[in-house]
CSV table of C-alpha atoms in Angstrom, one decimal:
chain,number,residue,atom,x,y,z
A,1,UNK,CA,-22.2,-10.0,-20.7
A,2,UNK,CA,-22.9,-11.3,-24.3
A,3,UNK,CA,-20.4,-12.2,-26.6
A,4,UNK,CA,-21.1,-9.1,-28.4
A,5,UNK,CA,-20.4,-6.8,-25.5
A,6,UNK,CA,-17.6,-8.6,-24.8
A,7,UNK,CA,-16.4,-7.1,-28.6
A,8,UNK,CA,-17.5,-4.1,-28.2
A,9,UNK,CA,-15.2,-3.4,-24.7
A,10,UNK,CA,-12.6,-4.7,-26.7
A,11,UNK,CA,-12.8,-2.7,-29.3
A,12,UNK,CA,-12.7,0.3,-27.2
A,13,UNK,CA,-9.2,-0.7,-25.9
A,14,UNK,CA,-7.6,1.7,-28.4
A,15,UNK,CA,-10.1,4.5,-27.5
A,16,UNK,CA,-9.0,4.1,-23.5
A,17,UNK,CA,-5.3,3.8,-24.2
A,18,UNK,CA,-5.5,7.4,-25.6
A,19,UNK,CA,-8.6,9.0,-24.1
A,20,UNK,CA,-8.7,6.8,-20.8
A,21,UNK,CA,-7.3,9.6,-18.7
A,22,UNK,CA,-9.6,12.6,-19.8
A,23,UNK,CA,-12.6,10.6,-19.0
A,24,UNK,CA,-11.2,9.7,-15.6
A,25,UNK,CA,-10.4,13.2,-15.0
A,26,UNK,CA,-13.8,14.3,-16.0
A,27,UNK,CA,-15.3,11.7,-14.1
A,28,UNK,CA,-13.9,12.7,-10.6
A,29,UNK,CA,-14.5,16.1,-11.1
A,30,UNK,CA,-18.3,15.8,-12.1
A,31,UNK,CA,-18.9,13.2,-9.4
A,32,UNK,CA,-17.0,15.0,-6.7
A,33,UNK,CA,-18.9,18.1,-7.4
A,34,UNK,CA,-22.2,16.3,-7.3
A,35,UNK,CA,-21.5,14.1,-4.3
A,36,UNK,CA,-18.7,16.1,-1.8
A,37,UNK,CA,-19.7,13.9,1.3
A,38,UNK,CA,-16.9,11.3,-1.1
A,39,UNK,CA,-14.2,13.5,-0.5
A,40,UNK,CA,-13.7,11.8,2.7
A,41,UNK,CA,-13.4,8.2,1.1
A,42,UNK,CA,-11.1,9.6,-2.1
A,43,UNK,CA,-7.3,10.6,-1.6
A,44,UNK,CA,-8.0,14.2,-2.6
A,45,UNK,CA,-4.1,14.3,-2.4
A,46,UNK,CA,-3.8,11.7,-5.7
A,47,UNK,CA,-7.2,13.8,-6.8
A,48,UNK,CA,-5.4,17.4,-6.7
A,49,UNK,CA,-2.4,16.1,-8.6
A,50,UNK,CA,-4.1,13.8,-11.1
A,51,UNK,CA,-2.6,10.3,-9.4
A,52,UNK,CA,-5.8,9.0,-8.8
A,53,UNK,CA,-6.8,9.4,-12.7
A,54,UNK,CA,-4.4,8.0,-13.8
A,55,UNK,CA,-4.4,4.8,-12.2
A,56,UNK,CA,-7.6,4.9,-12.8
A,57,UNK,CA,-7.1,4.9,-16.6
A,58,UNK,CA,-4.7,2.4,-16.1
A,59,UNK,CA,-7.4,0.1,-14.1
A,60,UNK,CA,-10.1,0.3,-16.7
A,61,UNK,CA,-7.7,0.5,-19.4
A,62,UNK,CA,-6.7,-2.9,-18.3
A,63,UNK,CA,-10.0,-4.1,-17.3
A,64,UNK,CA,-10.8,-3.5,-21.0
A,65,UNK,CA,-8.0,-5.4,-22.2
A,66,UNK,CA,-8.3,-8.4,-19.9
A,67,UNK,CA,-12.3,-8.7,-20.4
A,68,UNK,CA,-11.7,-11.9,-22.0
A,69,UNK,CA,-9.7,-13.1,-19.7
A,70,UNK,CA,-10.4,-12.1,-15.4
A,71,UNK,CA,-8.3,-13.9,-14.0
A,72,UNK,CA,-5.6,-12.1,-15.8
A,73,UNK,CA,-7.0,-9.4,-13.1
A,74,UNK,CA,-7.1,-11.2,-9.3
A,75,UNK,CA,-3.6,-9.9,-8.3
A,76,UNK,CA,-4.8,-6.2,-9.0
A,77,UNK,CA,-8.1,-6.7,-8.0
A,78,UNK,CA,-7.4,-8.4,-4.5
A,79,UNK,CA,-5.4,-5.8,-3.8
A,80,UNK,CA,-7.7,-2.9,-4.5
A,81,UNK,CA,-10.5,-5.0,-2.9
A,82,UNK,CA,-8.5,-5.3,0.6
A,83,UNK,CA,-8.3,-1.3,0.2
A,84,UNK,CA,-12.1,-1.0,0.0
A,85,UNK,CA,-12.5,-3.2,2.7
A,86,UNK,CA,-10.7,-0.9,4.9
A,87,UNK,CA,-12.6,1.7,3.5
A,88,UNK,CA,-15.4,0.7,4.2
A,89,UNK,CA,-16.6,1.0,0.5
A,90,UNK,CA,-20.5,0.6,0.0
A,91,UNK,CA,-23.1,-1.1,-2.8
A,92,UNK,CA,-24.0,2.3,-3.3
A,93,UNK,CA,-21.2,3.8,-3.6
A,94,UNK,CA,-20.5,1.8,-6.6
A,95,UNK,CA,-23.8,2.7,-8.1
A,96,UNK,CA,-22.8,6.5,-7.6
A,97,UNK,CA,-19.1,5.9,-9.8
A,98,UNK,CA,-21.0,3.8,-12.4
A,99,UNK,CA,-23.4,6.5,-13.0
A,100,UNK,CA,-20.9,9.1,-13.5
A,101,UNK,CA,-18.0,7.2,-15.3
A,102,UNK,CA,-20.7,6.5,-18.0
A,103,UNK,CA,-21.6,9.8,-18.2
A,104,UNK,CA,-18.2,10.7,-18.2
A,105,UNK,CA,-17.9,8.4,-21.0
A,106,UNK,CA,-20.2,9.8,-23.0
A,107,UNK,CA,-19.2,14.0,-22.2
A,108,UNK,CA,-15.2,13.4,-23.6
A,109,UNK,CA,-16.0,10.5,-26.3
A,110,UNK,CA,-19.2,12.9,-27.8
A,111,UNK,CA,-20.6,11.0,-30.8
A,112,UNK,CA,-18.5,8.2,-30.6
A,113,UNK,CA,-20.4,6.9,-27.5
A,114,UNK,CA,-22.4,5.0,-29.7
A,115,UNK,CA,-25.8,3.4,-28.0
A,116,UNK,CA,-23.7,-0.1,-28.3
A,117,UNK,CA,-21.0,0.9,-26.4
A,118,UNK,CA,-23.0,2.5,-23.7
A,119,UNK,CA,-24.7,-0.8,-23.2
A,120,UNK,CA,-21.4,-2.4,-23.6
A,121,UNK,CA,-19.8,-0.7,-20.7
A,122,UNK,CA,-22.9,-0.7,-18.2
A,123,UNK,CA,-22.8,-4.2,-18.6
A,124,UNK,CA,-19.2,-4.3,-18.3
A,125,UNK,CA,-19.0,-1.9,-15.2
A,126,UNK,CA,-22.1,-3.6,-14.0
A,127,UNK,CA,-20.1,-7.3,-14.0
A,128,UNK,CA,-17.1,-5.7,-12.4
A,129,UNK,CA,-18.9,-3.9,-9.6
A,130,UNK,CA,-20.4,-7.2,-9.0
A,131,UNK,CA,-17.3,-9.2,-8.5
A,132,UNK,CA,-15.9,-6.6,-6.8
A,133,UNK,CA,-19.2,-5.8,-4.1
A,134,UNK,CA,-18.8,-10.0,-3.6
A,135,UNK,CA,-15.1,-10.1,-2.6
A,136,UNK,CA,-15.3,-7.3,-0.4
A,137,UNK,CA,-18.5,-8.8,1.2
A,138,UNK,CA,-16.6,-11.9,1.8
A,139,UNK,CA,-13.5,-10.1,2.9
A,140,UNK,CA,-16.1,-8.2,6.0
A,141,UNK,CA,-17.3,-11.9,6.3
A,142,UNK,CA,-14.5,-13.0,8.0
A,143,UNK,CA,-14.2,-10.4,10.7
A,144,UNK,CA,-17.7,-10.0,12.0
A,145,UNK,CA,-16.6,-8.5,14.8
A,146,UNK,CA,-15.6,-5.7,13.5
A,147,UNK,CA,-16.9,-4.8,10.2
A,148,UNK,CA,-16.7,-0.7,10.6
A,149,UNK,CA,-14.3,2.4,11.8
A,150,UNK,CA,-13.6,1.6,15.3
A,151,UNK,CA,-12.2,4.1,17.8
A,152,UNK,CA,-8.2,3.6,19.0
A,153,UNK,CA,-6.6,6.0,21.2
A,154,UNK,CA,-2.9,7.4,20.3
A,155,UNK,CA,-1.7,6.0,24.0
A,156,UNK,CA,2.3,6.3,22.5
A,157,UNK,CA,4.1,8.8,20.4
A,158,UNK,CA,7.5,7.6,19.8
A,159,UNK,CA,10.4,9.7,17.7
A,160,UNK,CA,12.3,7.1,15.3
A,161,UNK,CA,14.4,9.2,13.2
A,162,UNK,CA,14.3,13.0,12.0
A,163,UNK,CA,10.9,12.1,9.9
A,164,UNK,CA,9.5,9.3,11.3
A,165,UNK,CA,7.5,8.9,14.2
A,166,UNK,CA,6.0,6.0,15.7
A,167,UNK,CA,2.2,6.0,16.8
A,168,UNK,CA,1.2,3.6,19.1
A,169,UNK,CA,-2.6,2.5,18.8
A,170,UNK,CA,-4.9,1.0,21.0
A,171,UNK,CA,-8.9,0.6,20.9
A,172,UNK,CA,-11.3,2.9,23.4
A,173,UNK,CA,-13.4,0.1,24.1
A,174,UNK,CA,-11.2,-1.8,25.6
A,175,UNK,CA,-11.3,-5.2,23.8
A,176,UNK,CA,-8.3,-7.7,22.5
A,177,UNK,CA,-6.9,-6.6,19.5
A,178,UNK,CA,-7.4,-9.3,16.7
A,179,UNK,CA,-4.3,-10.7,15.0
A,180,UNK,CA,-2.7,-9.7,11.4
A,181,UNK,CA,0.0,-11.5,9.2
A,182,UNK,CA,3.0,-9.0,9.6
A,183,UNK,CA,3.3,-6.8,5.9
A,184,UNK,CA,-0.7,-5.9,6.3
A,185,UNK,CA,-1.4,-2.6,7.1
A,186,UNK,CA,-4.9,-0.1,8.5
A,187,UNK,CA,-6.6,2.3,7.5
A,188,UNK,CA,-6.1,5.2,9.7
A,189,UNK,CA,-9.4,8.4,9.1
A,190,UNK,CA,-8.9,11.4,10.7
A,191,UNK,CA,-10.5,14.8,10.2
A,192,UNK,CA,-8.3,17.0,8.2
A,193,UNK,CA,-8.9,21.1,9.3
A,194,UNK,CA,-7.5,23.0,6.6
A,195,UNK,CA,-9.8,20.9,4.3
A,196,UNK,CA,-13.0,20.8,6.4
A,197,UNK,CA,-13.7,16.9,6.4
A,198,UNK,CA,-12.0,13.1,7.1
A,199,UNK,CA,-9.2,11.3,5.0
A,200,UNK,CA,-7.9,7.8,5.1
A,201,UNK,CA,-4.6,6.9,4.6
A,202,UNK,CA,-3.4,3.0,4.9
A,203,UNK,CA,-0.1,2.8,7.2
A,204,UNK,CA,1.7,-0.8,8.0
A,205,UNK,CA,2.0,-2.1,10.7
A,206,UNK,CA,5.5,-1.9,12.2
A,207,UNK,CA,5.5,-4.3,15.0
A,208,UNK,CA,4.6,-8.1,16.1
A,209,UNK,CA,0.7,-8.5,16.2
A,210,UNK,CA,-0.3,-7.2,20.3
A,211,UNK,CA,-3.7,-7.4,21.6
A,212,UNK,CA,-3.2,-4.6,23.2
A,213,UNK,CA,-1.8,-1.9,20.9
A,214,UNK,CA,-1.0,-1.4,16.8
A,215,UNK,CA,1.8,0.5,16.0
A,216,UNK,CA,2.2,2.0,13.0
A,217,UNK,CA,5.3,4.7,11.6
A,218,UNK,CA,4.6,7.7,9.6
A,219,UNK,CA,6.8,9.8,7.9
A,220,UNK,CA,6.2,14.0,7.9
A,221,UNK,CA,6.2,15.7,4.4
A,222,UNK,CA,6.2,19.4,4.1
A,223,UNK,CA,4.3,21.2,1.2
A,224,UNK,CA,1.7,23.6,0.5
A,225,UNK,CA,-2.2,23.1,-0.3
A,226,UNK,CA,-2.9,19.5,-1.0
A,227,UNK,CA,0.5,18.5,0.1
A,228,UNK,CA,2.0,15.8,0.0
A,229,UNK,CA,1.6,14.2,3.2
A,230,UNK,CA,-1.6,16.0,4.4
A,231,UNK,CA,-2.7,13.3,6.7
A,232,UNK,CA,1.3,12.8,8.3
A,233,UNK,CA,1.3,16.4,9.1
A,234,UNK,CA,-1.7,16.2,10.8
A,235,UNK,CA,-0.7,12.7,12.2
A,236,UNK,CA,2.5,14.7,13.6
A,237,UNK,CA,1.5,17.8,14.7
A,238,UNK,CA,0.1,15.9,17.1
A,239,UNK,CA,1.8,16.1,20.6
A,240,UNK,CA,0.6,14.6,23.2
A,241,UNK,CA,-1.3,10.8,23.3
A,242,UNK,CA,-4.3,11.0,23.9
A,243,UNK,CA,-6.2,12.2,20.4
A,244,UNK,CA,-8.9,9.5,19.0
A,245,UNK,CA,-8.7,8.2,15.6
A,246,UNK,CA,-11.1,5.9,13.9
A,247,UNK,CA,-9.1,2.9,12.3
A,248,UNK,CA,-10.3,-0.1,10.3
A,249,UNK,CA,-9.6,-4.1,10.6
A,250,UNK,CA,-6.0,-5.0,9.2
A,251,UNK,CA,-6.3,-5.8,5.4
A,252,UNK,CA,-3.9,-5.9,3.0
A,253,UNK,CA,-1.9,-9.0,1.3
A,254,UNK,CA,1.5,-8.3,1.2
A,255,UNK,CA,2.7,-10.6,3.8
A,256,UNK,CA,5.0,-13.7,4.6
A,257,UNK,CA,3.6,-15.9,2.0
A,258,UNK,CA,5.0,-19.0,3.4
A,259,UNK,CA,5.6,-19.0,6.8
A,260,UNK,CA,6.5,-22.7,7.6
A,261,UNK,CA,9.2,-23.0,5.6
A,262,UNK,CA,13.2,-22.6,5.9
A,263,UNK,CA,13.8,-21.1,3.1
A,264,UNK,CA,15.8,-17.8,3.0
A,265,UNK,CA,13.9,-14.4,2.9
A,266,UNK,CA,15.5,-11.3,1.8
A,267,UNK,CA,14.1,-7.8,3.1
A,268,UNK,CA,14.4,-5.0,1.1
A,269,UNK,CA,13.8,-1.6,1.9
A,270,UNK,CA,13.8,2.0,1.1
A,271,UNK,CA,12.7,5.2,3.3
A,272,UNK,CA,9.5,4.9,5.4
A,273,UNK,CA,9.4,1.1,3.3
A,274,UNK,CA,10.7,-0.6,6.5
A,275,UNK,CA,7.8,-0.3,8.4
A,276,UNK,CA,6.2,-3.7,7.2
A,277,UNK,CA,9.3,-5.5,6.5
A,278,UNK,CA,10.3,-4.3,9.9
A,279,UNK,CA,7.2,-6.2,11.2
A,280,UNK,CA,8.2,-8.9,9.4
A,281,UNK,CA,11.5,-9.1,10.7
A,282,UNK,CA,10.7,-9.1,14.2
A,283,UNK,CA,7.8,-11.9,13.5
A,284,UNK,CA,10.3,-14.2,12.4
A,285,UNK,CA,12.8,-13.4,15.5
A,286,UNK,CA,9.9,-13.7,17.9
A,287,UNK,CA,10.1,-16.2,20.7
A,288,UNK,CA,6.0,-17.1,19.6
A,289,UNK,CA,7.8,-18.3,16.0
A,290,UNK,CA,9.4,-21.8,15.6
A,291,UNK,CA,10.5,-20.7,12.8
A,292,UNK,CA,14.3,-19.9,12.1
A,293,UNK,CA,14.9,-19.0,8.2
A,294,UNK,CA,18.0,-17.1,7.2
A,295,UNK,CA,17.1,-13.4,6.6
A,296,UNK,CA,18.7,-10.4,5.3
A,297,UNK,CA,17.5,-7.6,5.5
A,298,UNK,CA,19.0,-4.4,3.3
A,299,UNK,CA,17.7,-0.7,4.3
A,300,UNK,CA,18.4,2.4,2.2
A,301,UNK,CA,18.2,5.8,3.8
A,302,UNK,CA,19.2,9.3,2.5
A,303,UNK,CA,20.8,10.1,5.9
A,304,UNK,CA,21.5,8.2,9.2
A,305,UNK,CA,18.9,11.0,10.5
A,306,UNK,CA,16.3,9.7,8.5
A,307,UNK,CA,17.0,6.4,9.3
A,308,UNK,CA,14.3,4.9,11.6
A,309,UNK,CA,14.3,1.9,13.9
A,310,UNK,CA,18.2,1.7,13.9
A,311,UNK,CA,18.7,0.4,17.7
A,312,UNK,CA,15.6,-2.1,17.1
A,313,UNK,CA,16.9,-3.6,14.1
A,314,UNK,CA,20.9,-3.4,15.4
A,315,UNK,CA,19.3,-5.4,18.8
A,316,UNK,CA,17.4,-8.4,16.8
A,317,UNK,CA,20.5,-8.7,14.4
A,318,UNK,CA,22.8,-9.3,17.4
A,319,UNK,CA,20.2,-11.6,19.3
A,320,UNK,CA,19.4,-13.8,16.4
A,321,UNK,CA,22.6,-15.9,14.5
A,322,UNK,CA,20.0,-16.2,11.1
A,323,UNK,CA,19.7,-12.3,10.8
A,324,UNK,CA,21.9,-10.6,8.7
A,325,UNK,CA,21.7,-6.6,8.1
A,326,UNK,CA,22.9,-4.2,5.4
A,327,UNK,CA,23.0,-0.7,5.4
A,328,UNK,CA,22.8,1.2,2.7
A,329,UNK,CA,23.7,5.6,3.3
A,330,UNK,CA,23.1,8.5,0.2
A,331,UNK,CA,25.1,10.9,2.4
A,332,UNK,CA,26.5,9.6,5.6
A,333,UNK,CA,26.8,12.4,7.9
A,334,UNK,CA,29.7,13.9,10.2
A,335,UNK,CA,31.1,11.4,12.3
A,336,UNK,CA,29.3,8.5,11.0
A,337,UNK,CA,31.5,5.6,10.7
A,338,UNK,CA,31.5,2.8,8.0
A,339,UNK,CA,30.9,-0.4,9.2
A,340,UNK,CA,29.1,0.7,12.5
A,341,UNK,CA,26.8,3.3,11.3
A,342,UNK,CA,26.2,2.6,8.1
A,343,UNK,CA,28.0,-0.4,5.3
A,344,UNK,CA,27.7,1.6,1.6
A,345,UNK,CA,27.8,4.9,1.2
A,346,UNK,CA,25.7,6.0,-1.9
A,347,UNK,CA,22.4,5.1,-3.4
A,348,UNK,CA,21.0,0.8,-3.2
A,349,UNK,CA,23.3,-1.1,-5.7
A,350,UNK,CA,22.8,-4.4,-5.1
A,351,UNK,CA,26.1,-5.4,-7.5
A,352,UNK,CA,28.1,-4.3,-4.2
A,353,UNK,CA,26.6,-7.1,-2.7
A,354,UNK,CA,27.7,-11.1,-2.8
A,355,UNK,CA,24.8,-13.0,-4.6
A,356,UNK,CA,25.1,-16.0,-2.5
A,357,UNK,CA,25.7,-14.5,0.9
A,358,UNK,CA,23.8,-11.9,0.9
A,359,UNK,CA,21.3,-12.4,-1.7
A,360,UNK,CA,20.9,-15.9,-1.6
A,361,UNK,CA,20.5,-16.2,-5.4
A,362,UNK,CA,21.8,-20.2,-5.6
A,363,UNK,CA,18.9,-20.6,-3.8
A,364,UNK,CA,15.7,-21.1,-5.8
A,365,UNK,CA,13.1,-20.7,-3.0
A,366,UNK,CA,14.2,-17.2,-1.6
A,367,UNK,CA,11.6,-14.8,-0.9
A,368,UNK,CA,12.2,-11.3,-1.8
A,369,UNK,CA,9.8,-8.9,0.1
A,370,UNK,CA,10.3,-5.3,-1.5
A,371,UNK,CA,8.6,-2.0,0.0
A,372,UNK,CA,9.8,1.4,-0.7
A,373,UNK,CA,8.7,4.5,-3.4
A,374,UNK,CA,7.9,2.9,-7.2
A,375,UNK,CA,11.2,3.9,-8.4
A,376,UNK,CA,13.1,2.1,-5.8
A,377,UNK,CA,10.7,-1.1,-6.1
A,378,UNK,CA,11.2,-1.1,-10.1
A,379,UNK,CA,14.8,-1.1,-9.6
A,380,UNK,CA,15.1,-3.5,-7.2
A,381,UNK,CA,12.7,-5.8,-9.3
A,382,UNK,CA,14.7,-5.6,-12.5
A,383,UNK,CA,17.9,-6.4,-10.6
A,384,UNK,CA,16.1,-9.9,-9.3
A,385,UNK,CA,14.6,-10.2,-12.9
A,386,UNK,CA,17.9,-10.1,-14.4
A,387,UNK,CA,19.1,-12.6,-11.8
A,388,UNK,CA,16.7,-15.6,-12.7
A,389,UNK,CA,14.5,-14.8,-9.5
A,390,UNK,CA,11.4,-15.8,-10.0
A,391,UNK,CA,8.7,-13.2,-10.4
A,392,UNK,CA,6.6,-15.4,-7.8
A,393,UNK,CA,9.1,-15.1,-5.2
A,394,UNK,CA,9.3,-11.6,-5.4
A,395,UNK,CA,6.8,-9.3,-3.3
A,396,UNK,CA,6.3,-5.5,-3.5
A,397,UNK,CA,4.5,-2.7,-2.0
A,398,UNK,CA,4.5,0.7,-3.3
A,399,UNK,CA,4.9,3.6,-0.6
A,400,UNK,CA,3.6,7.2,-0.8
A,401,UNK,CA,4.0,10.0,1.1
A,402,UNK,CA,3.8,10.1,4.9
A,403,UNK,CA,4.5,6.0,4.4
A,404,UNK,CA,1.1,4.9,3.7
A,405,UNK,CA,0.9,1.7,1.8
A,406,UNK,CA,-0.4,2.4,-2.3
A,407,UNK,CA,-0.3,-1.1,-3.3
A,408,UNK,CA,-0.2,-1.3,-7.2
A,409,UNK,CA,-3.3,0.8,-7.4
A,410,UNK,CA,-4.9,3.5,-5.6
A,411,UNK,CA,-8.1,3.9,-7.6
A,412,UNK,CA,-11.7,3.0,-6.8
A,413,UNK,CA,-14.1,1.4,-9.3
């Protein structure tokens, strides 16, 4: 890009921050309408309640901003890289967006869409795509073996709570499974009938890498069209093993960032979140690991009903001195009993808990691994903020519905 480009994109920062979301909006819906066959590779869930444009604002919005400045963007555009990876994103699927967010561009701005900022913003999409096509190239790269949708069969269904149940996954043809860093997750595409073609959604891994079998643990959502948890429901209503789904390699990067040392890590998580921390968890307490690190893990349910993994996570507490558990309840129910069932009744407030002993703040190398709904991440990351923690030793995933991992952004550019 030339200098003057470069001004130009930043000049329009203004113009994004307050028409970013109708030309994201307009974009989707143009392009969708011209190309359907991308309905498989969108979240038509985020599409049908106007997630997806959002973030999408948000991403070029702070694309704009930052175009002085990339490597402002790496953390936000690893992650979204490692989602098009497991995607299976194309070259020309990026031509396809750039031609229609231009044009989309160009249909809400009207007049202002001067010939200078259309060559602005080709050039400036044009860079981005390019960056973007590399990194995912080089992510593929490093698993030749497997570089497209590959057939598993559901061999295991497994009940863990009242919403959660456990799928256990494990390739037709046959071959060893390759490893991934517990915290990663894949990308799961099965065909959807009330909407007539394939989504994706990302799940976690739940367990210790297998070469036999993945396991991942996906909440059920209710609702009507478009709802919530589309893909969950259709993950759920399934009874019996033996369906085939096509699943991606493992991708993702939130995972145990520093595995060889001793210092304390502190698990954190809400709902459905405990599915990567869980793997995480039983990583560190495996007899394969030489590594034993103090670790406390904190879980926050609604219910003891909802509550997943109970037994598993009770079991490697007991077996392992360094493991330390906290339960957190909203609304324990009849006959639960404090201090066996659950330890606090009530929403996470991590004020009820001792900062050295359990939170290991007079420690300045504690890892915090977070993963749970926004709300409950935010939360949990001011609390830390306020604390002195770090910002670099404190990881975060975002869950959605049916507990499939949405990163810090779902869009595709």
């Amino acid at each position: 890009m030339s200098p003057e480009q470069v001004s130009v994109i930043t000049a329009t920062v203004p113009v994004l921050e307050r028409y970013g979301q109708n030309i994201t909006e307009t974009f989707y819906r143009n392009m969708l309408a011209a190309h359907p066959e991308l309905k498989s590779v969108f979240n038509m869930t985020n599409q049908q309640t106007g997630h997806q444009a959002k973030v999408l604002a948000g991403a070029l919005y702070a694309y704009a901003k930052s175009i002085r400045n990339l490597e402002a963007l790496g953390p936000m555009l690893e992650l979204i890289c490692h989602k098009h990876a497991s995607l299976h994103i194309t070259p020309d699927q990026y031509d396809i967006v750039g031609k229609y967010l231009i044009e989309a561009m160009q249909e809400v701005l009207g007049d202002n869409f001067t010939s200078s900022v259309q060559y602005a913003w080709t050039a400036a999409y044009s860079q981005l795509a390019k960056i973007m096509i590399q990194k995912e190239a080089s992510l593929n790269d490093q698993h030749e073996e497997w570089k497209d949708w590959r057939d598993f069969c559901i061999v295991t269904i497994s009940r863990e709570s009242d919403e959660i149940s456990s799928f256990y996954l494990s390739p037709v043809d046959g071959k060893p499974l390759p490893t991934f860093v517990p915290g990663q997750y894949v990308s799961v595409s099965v065909y959807v009938p009330q909407l007539g073609y394939t989504q994706a959604r990302q799940y976690s891994m739940s367990d210790v890498p297998s070469t036999e079998y993945y396991r991942i643990s996906v909440k059920q959502e209710r609702g009507q069209q478009f709802p919530p948890g589309v893909l969950s429901n259709v993950l759920h209503d399934i009874k019996a093993p033996g369906q085939i789904v096509k699943v991606s390699h493992p991708r993702g990067n939130f995972f145990l960032s520093s595995v060889s040392e001793t210092s304390p890590i502190v698990l954190v998580a809400g709902g459905v979140g405990i599915t990567p921390l869980l793997s995480m968890l039983k990583f560190l307490t495996s007899t394969t690991s030489t590594i034993k690190r103090p670790i406390h893990l904190i879980y926050a349910t609604r219910t003891t009903t909802a509550r997943a993994f109970f037994k598993e996570i009770a079991d490697t507490s007991r077996s392992n001195a360094t493991v330390r558990v906290t339960f957190f309840v909203g609304s324990p129910e009849a006959g639960d009993k404090a201090g066996c069932d659950y330890h606090h009744e009530g929403r996470l407030d991590l004020n009820r808990l001792d900062a050295q002993q359990d939170l290991f703040l007079n420690h300045t190398q504690t890892e915090y691994y977070i993963c749970g709904p926004s709300p409950f991440l935010e939360m949990v990351k001011r609390f830390l903020l306020v604390q002195r923690v770090e910002s670099s030793n404190i990881k975060m995933e975002v869950f959605g519905a049916g507990g499939f991992a949405e990163t810090t952004s779902q869009a595709h550019l």
